[in-house]
Rosetta silent file (secondary structure, phi, psi, omega in degrees, C-alpha in Angstrom):
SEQUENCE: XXXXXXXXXXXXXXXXXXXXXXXXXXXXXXXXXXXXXXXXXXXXXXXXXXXXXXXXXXXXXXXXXXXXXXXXXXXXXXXXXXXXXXXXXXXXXXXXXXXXXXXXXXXXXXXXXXXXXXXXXXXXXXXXXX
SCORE:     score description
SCORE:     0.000 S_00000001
   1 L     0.000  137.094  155.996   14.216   19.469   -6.458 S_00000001
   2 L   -24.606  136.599 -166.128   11.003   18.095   -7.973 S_00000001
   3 L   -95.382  117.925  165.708    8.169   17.532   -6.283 S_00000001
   4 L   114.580    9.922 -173.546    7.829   13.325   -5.232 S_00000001
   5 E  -124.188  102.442 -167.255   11.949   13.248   -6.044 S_00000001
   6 E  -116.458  174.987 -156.168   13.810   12.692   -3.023 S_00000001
   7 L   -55.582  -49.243 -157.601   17.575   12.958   -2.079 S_00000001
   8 L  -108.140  -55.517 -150.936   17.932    8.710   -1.228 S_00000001
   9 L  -106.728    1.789  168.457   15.075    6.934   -2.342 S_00000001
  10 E    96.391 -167.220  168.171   14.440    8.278   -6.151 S_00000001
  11 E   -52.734  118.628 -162.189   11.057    9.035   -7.304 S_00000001
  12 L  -132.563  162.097  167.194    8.189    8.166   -4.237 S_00000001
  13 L  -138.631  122.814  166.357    4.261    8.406   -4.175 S_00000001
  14 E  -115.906  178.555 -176.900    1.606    8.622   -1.616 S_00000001
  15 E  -172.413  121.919 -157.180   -1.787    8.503   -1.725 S_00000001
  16 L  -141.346  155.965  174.065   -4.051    8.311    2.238 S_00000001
  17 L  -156.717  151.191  158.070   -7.580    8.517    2.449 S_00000001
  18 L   -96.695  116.063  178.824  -10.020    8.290    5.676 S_00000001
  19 L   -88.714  147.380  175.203  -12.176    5.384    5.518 S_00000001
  20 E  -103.079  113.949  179.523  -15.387    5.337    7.716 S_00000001
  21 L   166.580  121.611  177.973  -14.222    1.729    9.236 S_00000001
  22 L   -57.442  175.755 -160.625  -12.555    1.137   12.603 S_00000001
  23 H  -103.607  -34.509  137.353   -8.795    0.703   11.526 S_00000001
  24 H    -3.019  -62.094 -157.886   -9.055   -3.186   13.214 S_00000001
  25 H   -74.450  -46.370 -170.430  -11.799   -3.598   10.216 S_00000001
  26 H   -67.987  -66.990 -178.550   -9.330   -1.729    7.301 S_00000001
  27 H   -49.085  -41.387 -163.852   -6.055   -4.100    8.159 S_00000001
  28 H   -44.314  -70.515 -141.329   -8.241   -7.343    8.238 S_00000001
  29 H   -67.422  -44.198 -163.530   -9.300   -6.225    4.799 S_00000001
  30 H   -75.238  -64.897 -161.654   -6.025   -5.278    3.787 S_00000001
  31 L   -73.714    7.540 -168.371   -4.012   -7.793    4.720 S_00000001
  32 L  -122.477  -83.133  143.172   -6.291  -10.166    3.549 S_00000001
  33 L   -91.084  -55.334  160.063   -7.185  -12.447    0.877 S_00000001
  34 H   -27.709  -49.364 -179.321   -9.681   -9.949   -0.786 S_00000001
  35 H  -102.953  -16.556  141.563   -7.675   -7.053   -0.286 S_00000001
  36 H   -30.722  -68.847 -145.178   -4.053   -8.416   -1.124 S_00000001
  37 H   -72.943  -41.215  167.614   -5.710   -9.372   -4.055 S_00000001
  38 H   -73.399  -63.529  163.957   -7.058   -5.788   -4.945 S_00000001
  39 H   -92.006   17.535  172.993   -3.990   -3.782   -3.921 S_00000001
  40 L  -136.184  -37.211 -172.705   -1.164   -6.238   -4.887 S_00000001
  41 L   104.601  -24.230  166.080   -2.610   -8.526   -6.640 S_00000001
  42 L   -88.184  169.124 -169.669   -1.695  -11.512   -5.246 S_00000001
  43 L   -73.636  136.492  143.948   -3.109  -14.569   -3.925 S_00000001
  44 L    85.750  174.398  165.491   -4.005  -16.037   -0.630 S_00000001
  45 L   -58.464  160.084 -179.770   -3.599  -13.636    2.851 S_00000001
  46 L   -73.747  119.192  133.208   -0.365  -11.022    2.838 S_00000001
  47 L    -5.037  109.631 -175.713    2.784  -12.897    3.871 S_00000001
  48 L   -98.235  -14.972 -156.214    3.952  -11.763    8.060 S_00000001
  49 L   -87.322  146.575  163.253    7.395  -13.295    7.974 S_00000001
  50 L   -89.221  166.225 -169.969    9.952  -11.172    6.592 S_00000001
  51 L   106.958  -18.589 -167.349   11.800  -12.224    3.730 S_00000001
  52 L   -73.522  116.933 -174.972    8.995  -13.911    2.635 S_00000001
  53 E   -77.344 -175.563 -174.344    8.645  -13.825   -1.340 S_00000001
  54 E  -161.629  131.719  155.643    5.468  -13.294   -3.151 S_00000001
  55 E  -134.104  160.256 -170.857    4.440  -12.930   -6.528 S_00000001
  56 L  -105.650 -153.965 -151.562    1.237  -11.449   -8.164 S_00000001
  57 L  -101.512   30.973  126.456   -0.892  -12.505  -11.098 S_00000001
  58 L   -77.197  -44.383  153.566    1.565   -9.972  -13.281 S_00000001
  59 L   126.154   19.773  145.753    4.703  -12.074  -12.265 S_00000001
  60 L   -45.280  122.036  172.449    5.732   -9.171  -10.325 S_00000001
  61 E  -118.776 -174.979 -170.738    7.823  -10.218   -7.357 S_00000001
  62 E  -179.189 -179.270  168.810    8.885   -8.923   -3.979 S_00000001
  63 E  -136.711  164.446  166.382    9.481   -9.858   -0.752 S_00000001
  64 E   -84.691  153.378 -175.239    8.202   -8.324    3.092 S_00000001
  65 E   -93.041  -65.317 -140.398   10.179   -5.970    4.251 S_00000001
  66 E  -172.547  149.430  164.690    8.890   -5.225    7.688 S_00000001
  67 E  -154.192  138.444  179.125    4.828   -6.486    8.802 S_00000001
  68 E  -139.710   74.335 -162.616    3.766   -4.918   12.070 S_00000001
  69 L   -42.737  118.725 -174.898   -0.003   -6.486   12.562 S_00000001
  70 L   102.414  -10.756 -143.122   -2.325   -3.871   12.703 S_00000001
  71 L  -140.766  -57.760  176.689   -0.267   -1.088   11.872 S_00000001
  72 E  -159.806 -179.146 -177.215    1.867   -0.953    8.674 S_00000001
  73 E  -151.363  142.474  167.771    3.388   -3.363    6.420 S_00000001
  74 E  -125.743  144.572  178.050    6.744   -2.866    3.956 S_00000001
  75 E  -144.562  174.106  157.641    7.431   -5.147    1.049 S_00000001
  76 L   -91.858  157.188 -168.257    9.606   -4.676   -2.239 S_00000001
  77 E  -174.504   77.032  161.937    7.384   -4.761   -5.739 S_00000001
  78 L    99.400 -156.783  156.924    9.597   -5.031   -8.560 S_00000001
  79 L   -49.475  -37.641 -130.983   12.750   -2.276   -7.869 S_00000001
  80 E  -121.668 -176.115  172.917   10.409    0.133   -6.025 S_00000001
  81 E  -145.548  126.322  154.863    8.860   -0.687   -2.490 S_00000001
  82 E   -51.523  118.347  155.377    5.441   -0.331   -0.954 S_00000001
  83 E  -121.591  111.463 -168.846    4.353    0.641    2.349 S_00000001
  84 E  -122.462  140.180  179.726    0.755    0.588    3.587 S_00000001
  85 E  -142.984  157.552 -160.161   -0.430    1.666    7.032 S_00000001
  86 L  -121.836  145.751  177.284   -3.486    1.727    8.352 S_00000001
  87 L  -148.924  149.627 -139.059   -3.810    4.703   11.595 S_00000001
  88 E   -80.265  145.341  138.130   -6.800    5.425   13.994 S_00000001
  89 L   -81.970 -145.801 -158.746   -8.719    8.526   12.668 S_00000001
  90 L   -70.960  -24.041 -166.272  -10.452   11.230   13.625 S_00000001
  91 L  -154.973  150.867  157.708  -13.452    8.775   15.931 S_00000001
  92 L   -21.778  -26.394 -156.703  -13.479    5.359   16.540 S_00000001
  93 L  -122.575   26.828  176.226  -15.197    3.996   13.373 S_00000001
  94 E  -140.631  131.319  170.863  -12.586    5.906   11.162 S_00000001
  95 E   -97.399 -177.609  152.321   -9.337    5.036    9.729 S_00000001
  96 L  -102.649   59.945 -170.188   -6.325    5.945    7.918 S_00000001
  97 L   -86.797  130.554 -142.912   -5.163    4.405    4.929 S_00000001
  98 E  -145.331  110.420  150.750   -1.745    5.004    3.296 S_00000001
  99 E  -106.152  157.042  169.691   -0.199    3.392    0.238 S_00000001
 100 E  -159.171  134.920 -177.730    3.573    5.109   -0.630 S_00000001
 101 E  -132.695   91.192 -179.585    5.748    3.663   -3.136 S_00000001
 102 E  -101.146 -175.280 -179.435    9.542    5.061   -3.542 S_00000001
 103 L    83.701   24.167 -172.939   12.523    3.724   -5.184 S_00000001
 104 E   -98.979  145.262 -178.129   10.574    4.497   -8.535 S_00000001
 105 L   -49.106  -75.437  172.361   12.326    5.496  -11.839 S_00000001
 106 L  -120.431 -175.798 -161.665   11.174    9.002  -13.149 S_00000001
 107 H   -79.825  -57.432 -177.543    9.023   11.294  -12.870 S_00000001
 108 H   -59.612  -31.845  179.339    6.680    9.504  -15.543 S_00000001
 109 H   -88.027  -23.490  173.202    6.370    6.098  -13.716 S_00000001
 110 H   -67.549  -32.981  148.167    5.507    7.950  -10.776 S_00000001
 111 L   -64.285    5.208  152.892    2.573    9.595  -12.157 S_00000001
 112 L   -64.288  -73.182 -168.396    1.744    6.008  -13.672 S_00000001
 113 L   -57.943 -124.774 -168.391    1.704    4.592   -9.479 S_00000001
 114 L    37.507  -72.588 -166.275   -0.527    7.874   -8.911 S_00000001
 115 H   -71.031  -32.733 -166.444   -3.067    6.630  -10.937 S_00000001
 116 H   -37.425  -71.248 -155.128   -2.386    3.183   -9.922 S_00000001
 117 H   -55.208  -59.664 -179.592   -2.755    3.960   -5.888 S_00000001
 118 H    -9.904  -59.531 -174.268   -5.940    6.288   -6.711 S_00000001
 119 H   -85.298  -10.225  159.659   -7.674    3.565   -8.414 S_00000001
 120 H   -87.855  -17.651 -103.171   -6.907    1.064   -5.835 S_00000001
 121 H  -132.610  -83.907  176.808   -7.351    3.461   -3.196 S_00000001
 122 H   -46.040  -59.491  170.490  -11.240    4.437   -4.786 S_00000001
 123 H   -52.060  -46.364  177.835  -11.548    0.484   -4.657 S_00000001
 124 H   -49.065  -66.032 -172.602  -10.563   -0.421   -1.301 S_00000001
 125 H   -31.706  -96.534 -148.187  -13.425    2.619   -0.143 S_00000001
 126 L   -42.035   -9.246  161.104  -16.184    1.081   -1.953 S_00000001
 127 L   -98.318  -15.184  163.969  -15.529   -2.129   -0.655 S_00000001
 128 L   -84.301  -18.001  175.335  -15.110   -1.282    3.085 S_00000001
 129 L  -121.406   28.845  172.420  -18.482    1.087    2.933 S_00000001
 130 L   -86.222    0.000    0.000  -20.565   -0.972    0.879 S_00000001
């Protein structure tokens, strides 16, 4: 089988980095109006209830999935679905951040999200160590 092509969920992508930022400091930011806004796209703080729709300033929609405060989040985007979790590094003042997106068409839209997470991925740093 292809590599990022899995038996149940279709074409998936991940894309983790270590942030110098306690992982308290990375969720705020994530989940929050600033950082919603950066990796989703959307408006306002992330949505906790599930079920709860959303749409971004593409007229993408979705709903939450799953929110677990501090810890991960699942939503739908579109077809495909998003999961971002944030996990303690290596020391205190370092985190773990994880975007993954399966349920994606081919092989071609997946390297499309690739670039996607990457470039959200390089933002989110530069705005947590600035």
């Amino acid at each position: 089988m292809p590599t990022g092509l899995t038996q149940d969920a279709g074409w998936e992508i991940g894309v983790s980095r270590t942030i110098r930022q306690p992982p308290q400091a990375v969720w705020e930011f994530i989940t929050g109006p600033e950082g919603v806004a950066l990796w989703l796209g959307a408006e306002g703080p992330l949505p906790t209830e599930k079920g709860t729709p959303y749409r971004t300033a593409d007229g993408t929609e979705g709903e939450i999935r799953s929110y677990h405060p501090g810890d991960r989040v699942r939503l739908t985007h579109g077809t495909s679905t998003v999961q971002v979790t944030v996990t303690p590094g290596s020391s205190e003042d370092r985190a773990v951040l994880r975007f993954h997106q399966e349920r994606l068409a081919s092989a071609e839209e997946r390297e499309e999200r690739r670039t996607h997470w990457k470039g959200v991925m390089e933002r989110v740093a530069a705005e947590l160590t600035d």
